Coordinates of C-alpha atoms in Angstrom, one line a residue:
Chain A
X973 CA -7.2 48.6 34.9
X974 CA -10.0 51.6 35.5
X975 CA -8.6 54.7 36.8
X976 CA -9.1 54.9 40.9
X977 CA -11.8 57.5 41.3
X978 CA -11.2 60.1 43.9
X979 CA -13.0 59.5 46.7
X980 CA -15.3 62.9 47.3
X981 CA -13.3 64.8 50.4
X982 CA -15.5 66.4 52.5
X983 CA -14.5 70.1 53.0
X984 CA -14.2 72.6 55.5
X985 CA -16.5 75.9 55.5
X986 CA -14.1 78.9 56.1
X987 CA -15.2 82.0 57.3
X988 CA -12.2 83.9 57.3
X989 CA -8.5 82.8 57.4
X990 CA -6.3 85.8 58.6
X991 CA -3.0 86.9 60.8
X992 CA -0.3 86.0 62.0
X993 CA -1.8 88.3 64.6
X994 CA -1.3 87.6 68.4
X995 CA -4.0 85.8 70.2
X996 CA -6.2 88.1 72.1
X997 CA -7.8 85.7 74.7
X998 CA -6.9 82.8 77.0
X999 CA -4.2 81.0 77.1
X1000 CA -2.4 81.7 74.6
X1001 CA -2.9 85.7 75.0
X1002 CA 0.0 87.6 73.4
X1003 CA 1.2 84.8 71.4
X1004 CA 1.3 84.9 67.7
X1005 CA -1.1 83.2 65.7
X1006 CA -3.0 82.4 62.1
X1007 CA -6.6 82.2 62.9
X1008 CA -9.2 79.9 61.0
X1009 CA -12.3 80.8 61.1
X1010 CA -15.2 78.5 60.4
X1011 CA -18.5 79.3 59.2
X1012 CA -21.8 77.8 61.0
X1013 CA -22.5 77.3 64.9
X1014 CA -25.3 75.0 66.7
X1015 CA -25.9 78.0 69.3
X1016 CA -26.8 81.3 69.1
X1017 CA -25.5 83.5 72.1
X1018 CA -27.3 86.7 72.3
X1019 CA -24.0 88.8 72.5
X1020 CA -22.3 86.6 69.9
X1021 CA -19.2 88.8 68.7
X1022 CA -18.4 86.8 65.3
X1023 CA -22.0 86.4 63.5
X1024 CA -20.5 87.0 60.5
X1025 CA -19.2 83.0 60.8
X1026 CA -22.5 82.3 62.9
X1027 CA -25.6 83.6 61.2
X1028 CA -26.8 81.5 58.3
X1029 CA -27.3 84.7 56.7
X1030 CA -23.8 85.0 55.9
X1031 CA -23.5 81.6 55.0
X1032 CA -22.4 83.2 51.1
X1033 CA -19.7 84.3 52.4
X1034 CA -18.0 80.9 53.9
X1035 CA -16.1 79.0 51.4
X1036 CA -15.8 75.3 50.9
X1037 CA -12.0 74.3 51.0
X1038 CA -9.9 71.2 51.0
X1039 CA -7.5 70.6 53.7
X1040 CA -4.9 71.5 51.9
X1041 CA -6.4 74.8 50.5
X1042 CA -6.2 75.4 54.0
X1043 CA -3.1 74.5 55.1
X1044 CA -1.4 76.6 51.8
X1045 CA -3.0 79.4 52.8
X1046 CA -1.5 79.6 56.4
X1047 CA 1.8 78.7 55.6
X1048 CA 1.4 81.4 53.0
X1049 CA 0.7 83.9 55.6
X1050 CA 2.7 82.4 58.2
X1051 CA 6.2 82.6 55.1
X1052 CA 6.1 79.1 55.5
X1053 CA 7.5 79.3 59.5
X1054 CA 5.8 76.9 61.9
X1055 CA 3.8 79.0 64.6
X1056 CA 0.1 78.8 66.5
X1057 CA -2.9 78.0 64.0
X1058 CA -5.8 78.8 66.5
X1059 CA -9.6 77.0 65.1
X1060 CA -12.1 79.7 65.8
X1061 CA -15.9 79.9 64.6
X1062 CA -18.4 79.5 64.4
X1063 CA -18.3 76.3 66.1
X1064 CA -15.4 74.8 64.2
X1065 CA -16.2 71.6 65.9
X1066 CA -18.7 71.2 63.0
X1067 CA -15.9 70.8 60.3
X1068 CA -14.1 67.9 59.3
X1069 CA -10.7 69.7 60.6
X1070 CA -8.8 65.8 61.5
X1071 CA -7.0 65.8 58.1
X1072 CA -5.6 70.0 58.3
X1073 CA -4.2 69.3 61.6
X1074 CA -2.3 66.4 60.5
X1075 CA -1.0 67.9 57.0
X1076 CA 0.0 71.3 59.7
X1077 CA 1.5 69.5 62.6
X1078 CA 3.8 67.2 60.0
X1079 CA 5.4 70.7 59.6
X1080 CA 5.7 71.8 62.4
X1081 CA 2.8 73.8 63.0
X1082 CA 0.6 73.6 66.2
X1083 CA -2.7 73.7 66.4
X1084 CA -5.3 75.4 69.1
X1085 CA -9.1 74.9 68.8
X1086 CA -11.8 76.8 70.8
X1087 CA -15.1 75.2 71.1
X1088 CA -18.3 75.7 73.6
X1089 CA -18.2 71.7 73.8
X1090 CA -21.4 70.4 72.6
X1091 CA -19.9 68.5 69.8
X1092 CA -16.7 65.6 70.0
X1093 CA -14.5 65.1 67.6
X1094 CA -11.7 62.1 67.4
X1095 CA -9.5 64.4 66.2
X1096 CA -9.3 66.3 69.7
X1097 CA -7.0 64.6 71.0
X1098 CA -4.5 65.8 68.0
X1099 CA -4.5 69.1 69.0
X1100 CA -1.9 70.9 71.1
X1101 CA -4.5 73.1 72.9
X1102 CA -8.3 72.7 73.5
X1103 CA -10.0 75.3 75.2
X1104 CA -13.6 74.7 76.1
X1105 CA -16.1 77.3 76.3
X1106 CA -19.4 76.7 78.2
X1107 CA -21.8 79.4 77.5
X1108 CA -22.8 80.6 80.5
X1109 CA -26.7 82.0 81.4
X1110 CA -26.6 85.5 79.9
X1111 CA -25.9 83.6 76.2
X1112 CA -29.4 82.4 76.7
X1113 CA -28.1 79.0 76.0
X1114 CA -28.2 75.3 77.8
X1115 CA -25.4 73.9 78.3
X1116 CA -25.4 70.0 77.8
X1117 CA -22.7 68.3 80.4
X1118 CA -23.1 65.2 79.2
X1119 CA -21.9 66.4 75.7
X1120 CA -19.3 68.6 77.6
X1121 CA -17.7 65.5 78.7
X1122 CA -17.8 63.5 75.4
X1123 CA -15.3 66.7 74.1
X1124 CA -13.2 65.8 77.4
X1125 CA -13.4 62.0 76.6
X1126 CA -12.3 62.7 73.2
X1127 CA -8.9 64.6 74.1
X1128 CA -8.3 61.6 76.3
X1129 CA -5.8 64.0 77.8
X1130 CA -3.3 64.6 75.3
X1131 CA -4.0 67.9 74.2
X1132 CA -3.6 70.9 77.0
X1133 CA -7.6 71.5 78.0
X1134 CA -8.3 75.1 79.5
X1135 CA -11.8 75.8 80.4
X1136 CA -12.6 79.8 79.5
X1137 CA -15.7 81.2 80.7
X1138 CA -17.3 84.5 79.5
X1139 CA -19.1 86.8 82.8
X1140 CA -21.3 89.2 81.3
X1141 CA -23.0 89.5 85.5
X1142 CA -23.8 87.8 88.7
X1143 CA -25.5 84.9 87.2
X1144 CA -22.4 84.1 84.7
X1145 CA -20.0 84.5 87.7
X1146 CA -21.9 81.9 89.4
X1147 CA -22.3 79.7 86.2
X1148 CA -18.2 79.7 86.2
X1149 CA -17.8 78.8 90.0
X1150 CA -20.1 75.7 89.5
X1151 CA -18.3 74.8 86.1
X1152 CA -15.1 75.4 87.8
X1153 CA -15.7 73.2 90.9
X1154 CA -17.0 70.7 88.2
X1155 CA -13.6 70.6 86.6
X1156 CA -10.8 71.6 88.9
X1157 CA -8.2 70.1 87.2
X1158 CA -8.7 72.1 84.2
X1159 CA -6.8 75.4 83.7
X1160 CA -9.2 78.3 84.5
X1161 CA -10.0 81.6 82.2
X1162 CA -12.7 84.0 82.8
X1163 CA -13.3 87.1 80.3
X1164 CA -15.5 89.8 80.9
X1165 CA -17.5 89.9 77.9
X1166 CA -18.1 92.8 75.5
X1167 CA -21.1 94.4 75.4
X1168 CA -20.9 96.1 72.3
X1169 CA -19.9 93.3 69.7
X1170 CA -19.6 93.8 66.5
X1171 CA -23.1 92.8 64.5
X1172 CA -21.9 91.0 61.4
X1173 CA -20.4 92.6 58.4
X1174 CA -20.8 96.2 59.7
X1175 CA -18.3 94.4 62.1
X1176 CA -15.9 97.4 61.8
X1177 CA -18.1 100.8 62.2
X1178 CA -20.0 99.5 65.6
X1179 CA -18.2 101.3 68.0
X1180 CA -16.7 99.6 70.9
X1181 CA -17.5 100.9 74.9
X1182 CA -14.0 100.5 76.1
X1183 CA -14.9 102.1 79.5
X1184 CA -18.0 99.6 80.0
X1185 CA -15.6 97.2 78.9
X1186 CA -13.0 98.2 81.8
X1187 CA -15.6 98.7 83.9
X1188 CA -16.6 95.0 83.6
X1189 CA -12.8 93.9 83.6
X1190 CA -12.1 96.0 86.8
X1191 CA -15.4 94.5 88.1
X1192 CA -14.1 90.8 87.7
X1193 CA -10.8 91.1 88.8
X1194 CA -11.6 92.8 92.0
X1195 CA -14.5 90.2 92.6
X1196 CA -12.4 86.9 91.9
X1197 CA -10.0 88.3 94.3
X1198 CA -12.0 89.4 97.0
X1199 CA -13.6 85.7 96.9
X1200 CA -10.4 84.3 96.9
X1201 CA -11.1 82.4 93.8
X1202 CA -7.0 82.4 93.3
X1203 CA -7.1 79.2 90.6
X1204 CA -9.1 81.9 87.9
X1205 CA -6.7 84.1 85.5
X1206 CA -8.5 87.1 84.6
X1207 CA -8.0 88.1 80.9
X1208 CA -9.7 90.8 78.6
X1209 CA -9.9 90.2 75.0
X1210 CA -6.7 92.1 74.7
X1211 CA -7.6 92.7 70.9
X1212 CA -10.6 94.9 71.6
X1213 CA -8.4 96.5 73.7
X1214 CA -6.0 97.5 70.8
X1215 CA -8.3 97.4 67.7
X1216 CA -11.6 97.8 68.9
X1217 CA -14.2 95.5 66.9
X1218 CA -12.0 95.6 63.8
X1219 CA -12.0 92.4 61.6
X1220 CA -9.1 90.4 60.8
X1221 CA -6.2 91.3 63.6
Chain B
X1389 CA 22.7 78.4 131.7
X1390 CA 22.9 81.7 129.7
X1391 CA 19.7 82.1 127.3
X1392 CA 20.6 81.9 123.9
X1393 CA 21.4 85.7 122.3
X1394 CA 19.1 85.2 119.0
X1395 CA 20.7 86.1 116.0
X1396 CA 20.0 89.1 114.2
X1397 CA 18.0 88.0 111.4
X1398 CA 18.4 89.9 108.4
X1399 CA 15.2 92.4 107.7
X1400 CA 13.8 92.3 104.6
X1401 CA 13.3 96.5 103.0
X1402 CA 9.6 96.6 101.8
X1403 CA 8.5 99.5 100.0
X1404 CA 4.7 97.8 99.7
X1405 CA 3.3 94.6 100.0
X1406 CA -0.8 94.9 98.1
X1407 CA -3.1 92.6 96.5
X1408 CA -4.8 90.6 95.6
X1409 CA -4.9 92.1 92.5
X1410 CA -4.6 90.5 89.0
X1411 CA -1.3 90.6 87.5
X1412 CA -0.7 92.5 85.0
X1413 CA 2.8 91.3 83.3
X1414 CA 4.4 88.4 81.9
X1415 CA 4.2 84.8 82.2
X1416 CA 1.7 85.3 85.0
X1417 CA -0.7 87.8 83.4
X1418 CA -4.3 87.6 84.8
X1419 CA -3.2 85.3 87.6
X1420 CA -4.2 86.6 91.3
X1421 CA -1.6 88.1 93.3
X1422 CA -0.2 89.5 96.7
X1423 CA 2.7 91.8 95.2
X1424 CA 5.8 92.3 97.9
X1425 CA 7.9 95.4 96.7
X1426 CA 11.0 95.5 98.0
X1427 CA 13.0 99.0 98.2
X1428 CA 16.4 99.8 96.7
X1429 CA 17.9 99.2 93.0
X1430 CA 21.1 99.1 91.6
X1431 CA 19.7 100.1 88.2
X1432 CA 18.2 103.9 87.2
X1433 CA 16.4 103.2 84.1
X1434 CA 15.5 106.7 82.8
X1435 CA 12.0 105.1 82.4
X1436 CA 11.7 103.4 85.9
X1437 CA 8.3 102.7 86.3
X1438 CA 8.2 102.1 90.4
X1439 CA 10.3 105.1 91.2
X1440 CA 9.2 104.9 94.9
X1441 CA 10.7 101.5 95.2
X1442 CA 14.3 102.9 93.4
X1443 CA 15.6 106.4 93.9
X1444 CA 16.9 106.6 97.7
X1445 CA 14.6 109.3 98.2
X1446 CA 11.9 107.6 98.9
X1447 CA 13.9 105.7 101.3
X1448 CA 11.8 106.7 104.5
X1449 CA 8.9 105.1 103.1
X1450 CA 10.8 101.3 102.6
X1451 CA 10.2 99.0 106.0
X1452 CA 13.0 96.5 107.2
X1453 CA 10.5 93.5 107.8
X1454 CA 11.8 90.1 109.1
X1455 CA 10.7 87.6 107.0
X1456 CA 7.6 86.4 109.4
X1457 CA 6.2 89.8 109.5
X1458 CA 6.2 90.2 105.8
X1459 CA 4.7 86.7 105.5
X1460 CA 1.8 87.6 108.2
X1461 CA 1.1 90.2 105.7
X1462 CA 0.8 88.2 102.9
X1463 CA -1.4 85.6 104.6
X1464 CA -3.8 88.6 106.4
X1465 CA -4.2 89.7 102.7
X1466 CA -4.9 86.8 100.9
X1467 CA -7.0 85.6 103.9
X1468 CA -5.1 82.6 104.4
X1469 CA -5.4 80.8 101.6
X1470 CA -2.5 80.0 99.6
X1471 CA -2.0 82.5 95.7
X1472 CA 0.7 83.3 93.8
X1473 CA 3.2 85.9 95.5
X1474 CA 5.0 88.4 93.2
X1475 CA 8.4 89.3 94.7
X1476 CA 9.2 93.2 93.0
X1477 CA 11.1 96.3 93.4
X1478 CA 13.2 97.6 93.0
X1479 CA 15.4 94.9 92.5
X1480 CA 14.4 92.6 94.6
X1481 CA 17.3 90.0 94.5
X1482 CA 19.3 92.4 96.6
X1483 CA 16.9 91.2 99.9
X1484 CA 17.3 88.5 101.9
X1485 CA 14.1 86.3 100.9
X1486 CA 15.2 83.2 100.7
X1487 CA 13.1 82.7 104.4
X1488 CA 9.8 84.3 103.3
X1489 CA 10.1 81.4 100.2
X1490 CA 10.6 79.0 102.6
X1491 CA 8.0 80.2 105.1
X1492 CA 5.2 80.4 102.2
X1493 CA 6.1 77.4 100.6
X1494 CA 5.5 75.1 103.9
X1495 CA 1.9 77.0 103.6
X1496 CA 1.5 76.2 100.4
X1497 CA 1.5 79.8 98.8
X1498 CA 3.8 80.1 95.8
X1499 CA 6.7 82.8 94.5
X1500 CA 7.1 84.5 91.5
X1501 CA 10.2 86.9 91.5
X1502 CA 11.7 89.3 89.0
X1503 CA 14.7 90.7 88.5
X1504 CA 16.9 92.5 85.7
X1505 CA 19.6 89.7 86.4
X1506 CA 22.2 91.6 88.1
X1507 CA 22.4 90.1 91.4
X1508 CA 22.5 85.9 91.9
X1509 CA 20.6 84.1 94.7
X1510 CA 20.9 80.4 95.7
X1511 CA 17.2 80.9 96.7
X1512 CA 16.2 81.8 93.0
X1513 CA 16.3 77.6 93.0
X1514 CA 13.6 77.6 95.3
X1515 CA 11.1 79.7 93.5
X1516 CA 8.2 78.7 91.8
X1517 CA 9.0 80.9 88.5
X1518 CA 12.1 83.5 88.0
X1519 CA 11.6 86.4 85.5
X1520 CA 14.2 87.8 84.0
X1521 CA 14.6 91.3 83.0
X1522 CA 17.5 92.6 81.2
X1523 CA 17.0 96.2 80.2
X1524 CA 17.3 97.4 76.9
X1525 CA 19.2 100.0 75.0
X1526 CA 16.7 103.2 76.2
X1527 CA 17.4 102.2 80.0
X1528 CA 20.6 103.8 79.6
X1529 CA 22.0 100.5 81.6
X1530 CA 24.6 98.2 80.2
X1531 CA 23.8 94.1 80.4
X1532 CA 26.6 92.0 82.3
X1533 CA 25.4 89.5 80.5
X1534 CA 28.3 87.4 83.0
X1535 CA 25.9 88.4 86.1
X1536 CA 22.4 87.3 83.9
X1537 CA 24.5 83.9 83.6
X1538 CA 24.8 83.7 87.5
X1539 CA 21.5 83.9 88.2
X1540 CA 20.4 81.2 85.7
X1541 CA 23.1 78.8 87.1
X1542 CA 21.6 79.9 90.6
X1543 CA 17.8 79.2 89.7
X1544 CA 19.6 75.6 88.6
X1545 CA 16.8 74.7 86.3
X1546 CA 14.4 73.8 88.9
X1547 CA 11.9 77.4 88.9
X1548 CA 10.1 78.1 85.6
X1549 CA 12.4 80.7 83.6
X1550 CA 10.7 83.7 81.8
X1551 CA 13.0 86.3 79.4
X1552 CA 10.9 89.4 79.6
X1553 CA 12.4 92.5 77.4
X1554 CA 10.4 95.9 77.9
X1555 CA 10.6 97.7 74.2
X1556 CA 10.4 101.2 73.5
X1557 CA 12.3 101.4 70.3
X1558 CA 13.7 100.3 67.2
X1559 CA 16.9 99.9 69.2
X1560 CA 15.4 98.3 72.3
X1561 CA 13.7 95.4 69.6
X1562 CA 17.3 94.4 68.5
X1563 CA 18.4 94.0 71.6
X1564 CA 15.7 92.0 72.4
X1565 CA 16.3 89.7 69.0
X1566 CA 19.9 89.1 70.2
X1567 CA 18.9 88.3 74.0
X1568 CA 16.1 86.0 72.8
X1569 CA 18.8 84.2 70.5
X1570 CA 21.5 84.2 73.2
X1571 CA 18.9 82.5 75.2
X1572 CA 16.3 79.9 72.7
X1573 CA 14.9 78.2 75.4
X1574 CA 13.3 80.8 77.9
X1575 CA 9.9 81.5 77.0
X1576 CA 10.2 84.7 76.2
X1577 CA 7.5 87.9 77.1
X1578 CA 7.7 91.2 75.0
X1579 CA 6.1 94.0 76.5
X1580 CA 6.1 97.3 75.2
X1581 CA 7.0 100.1 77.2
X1582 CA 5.2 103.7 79.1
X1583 CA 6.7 106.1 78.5
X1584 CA 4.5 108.2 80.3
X1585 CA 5.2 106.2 83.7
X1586 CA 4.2 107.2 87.4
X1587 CA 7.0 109.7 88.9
X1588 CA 7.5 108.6 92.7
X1589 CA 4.9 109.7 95.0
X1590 CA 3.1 111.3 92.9
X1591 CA 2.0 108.2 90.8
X1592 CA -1.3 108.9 90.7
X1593 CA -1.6 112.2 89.4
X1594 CA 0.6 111.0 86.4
X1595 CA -1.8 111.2 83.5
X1596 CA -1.0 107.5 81.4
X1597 CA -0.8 108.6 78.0
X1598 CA -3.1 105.2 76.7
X1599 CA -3.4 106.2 73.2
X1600 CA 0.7 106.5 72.9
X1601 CA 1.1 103.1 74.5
X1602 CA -1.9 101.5 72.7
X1603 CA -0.1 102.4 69.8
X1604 CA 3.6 101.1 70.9
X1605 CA 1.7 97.9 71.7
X1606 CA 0.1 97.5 68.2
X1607 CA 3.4 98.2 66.8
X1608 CA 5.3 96.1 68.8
X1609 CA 2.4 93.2 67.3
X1610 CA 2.9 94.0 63.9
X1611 CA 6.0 93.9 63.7
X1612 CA 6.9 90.7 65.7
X1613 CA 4.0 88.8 63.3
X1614 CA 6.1 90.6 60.0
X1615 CA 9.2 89.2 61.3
X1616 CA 8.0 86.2 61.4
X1617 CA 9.2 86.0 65.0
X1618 CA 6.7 83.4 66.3
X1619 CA 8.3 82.4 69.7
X1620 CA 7.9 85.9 71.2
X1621 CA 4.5 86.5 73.5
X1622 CA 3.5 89.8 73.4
X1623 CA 1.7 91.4 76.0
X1624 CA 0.8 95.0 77.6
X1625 CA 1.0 96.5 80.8
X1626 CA -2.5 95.1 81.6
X1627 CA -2.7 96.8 85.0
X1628 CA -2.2 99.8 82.9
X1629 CA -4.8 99.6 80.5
X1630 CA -7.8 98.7 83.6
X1631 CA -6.4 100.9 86.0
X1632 CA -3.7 103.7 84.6
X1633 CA -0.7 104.3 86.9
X1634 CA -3.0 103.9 90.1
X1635 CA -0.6 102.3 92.9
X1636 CA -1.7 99.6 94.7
X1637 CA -3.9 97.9 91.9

């Protein structure tokens, strides 16, 4: 009898894995959370805040790991106690993440993904929370309905779906009324967006413009509710708020 | 035939009814709001952030309202389409708003209340969510935790329930350990506190010290994620952060 030779599992690029932190944005604001970061993205948003998991550039610094390298890893820094592991990128859609969530949510853990929706993935409908993320026009990218849907089709409604939408201007705000109308079933996000992200590794020493960033907050909120848009929640990235563009909180 | 003599309906004591503005606490955070302060207390937190709607003092400035005035209000604001009404003080579950609830809710507008659980309401049953607010250690008030009973029996498990525990201190985090394990099930919203709050009428010219409570806040996350305490949200003052101690916002 030959030996059964492994079969050759395919592996997940990770960025960075960090926290628990608490979540900075969208639905789960406040609440504490491991993030995984995944390396590699099919867009290329002109105020992208995370190239350092975007730009092939860094691409050195992502590391192949198992599932299960993975999984060890959080429940290292989560002491082993079941909480919010949120799939960030990047585009972690890319990754093979099926097997992780399953190995996690056999523990207990639960498991949020973020993705602009341009690629499905079976696995969807595992998670506990899937936030989609249109780009709106300021990103200087397309966004692909038909693809949007296949990442709807692929929940088949068993995770919570919100639908987040970053407003840079006019234009965006616009972009997330049609989106919005498009979906309104979903659970509604908008985030004024930062201006000042931080530009790969120098992540840390590019200094943030918290009043612009007010400014634009303050802008949204009073504009959603002098259009009566009362279905939106209105969140900042509550960790730029705290920490500025540091890495890893 | 006499005419009927119409009862004398009880009057509702509004300090300020504003909005819509985003709100900026709790289970609600980002959600558009019309915000109804009611006037009066039975609590003196030595922090008391909405002074103007506690200390008799300002008593002058509170409005007795009957319940259709207060909603005609609410509707002129909003422009007549149905939000998310926060019901505020003070403590607002010493007014008589079970009718406003009932008046809103025929119109389709829903109610968000919160209260330090002191005072029970059979109309906390017909609310839409119930947050409450028992006040820790550096409040300088004692929890009947008898009375915080009463008004969960009273909301009868048919609103949402939120535990929300402002946190200044070492002291004030206990308390809010032993609340949150008295109570597993309420979601449950940490929020640390300002200690450099608005002072009555005055609010405005009260200088927010943001650094101070940036710095509470990112303590207050550090140490929840170290304690491995994974159910608690945490969450600012978001109202603060955009706008300072501005009234009205």
């Amino acid at each position: 009898m030959t030996a059964q030779i492994p079969q050759t599992e395919e592996k997940i690029r990770v960025s960075e894995i960090f926290g628990p932190t608490i979540q900075g944005e969208g639905a789960l604001i406040g609440q504490p959370t491991v993030f995984v970061r995944t390396g590699g993205c099919d867009y290329r948003c002109t105020w992208c805040d995370t190239l350092h998991a975007v730009d092939s550039q860094y691409r050195e610094t992502w590391t192949p790991m198992t599932a299960e390298a993975v999984f060890a890893e959080i429940k290292k820094l989560s002491g082993g106690e079941p909480l919010m592991v949120s799939l960030s990128g990047g585009n972690p859609a890319i990754q093979p993440l099926g097997p992780l969530i399953e190995i996690g949510k056999n523990k207990g853990y639960r498991f949020a993904l973020e993705t602009q929706g341009t690629i499905a993935q079976a696995w969807f409908a595992h998670l506990n929370i899937l936030t989609l993320s249109p780009k709106p026009p300021s990103s200087e990218m397309k966004t692909d309905w038909a693809k949007f849907e296949e990442c709807l089709a692929a929940a088949n409604g068993k995770p919570q779906i919100a639908l987040k939408i970053v407003i840079f201007d006019q234009q965006d705000y616009d972009y997330a009324r049609q989106a919005a109308q498009r979906y309104p079933t979903l659970s509604l996000y908008l985030q004024p967006g930062n201006h000042t992200p931080p530009s790969g590794q120098n992540s840390e020493q590019h200094i943030v413009d918290m009043e612009g960033i007010n400014a634009r907050l303050r802008w949204l909120a009073e504009k959603v509710t002098a259009d009566q848009w009362y279905e939106a929640t209105v969140l900042p990235q509550l960790h730029v708020l705290i920490w500025g563009n540091r890495r890893g909180v």
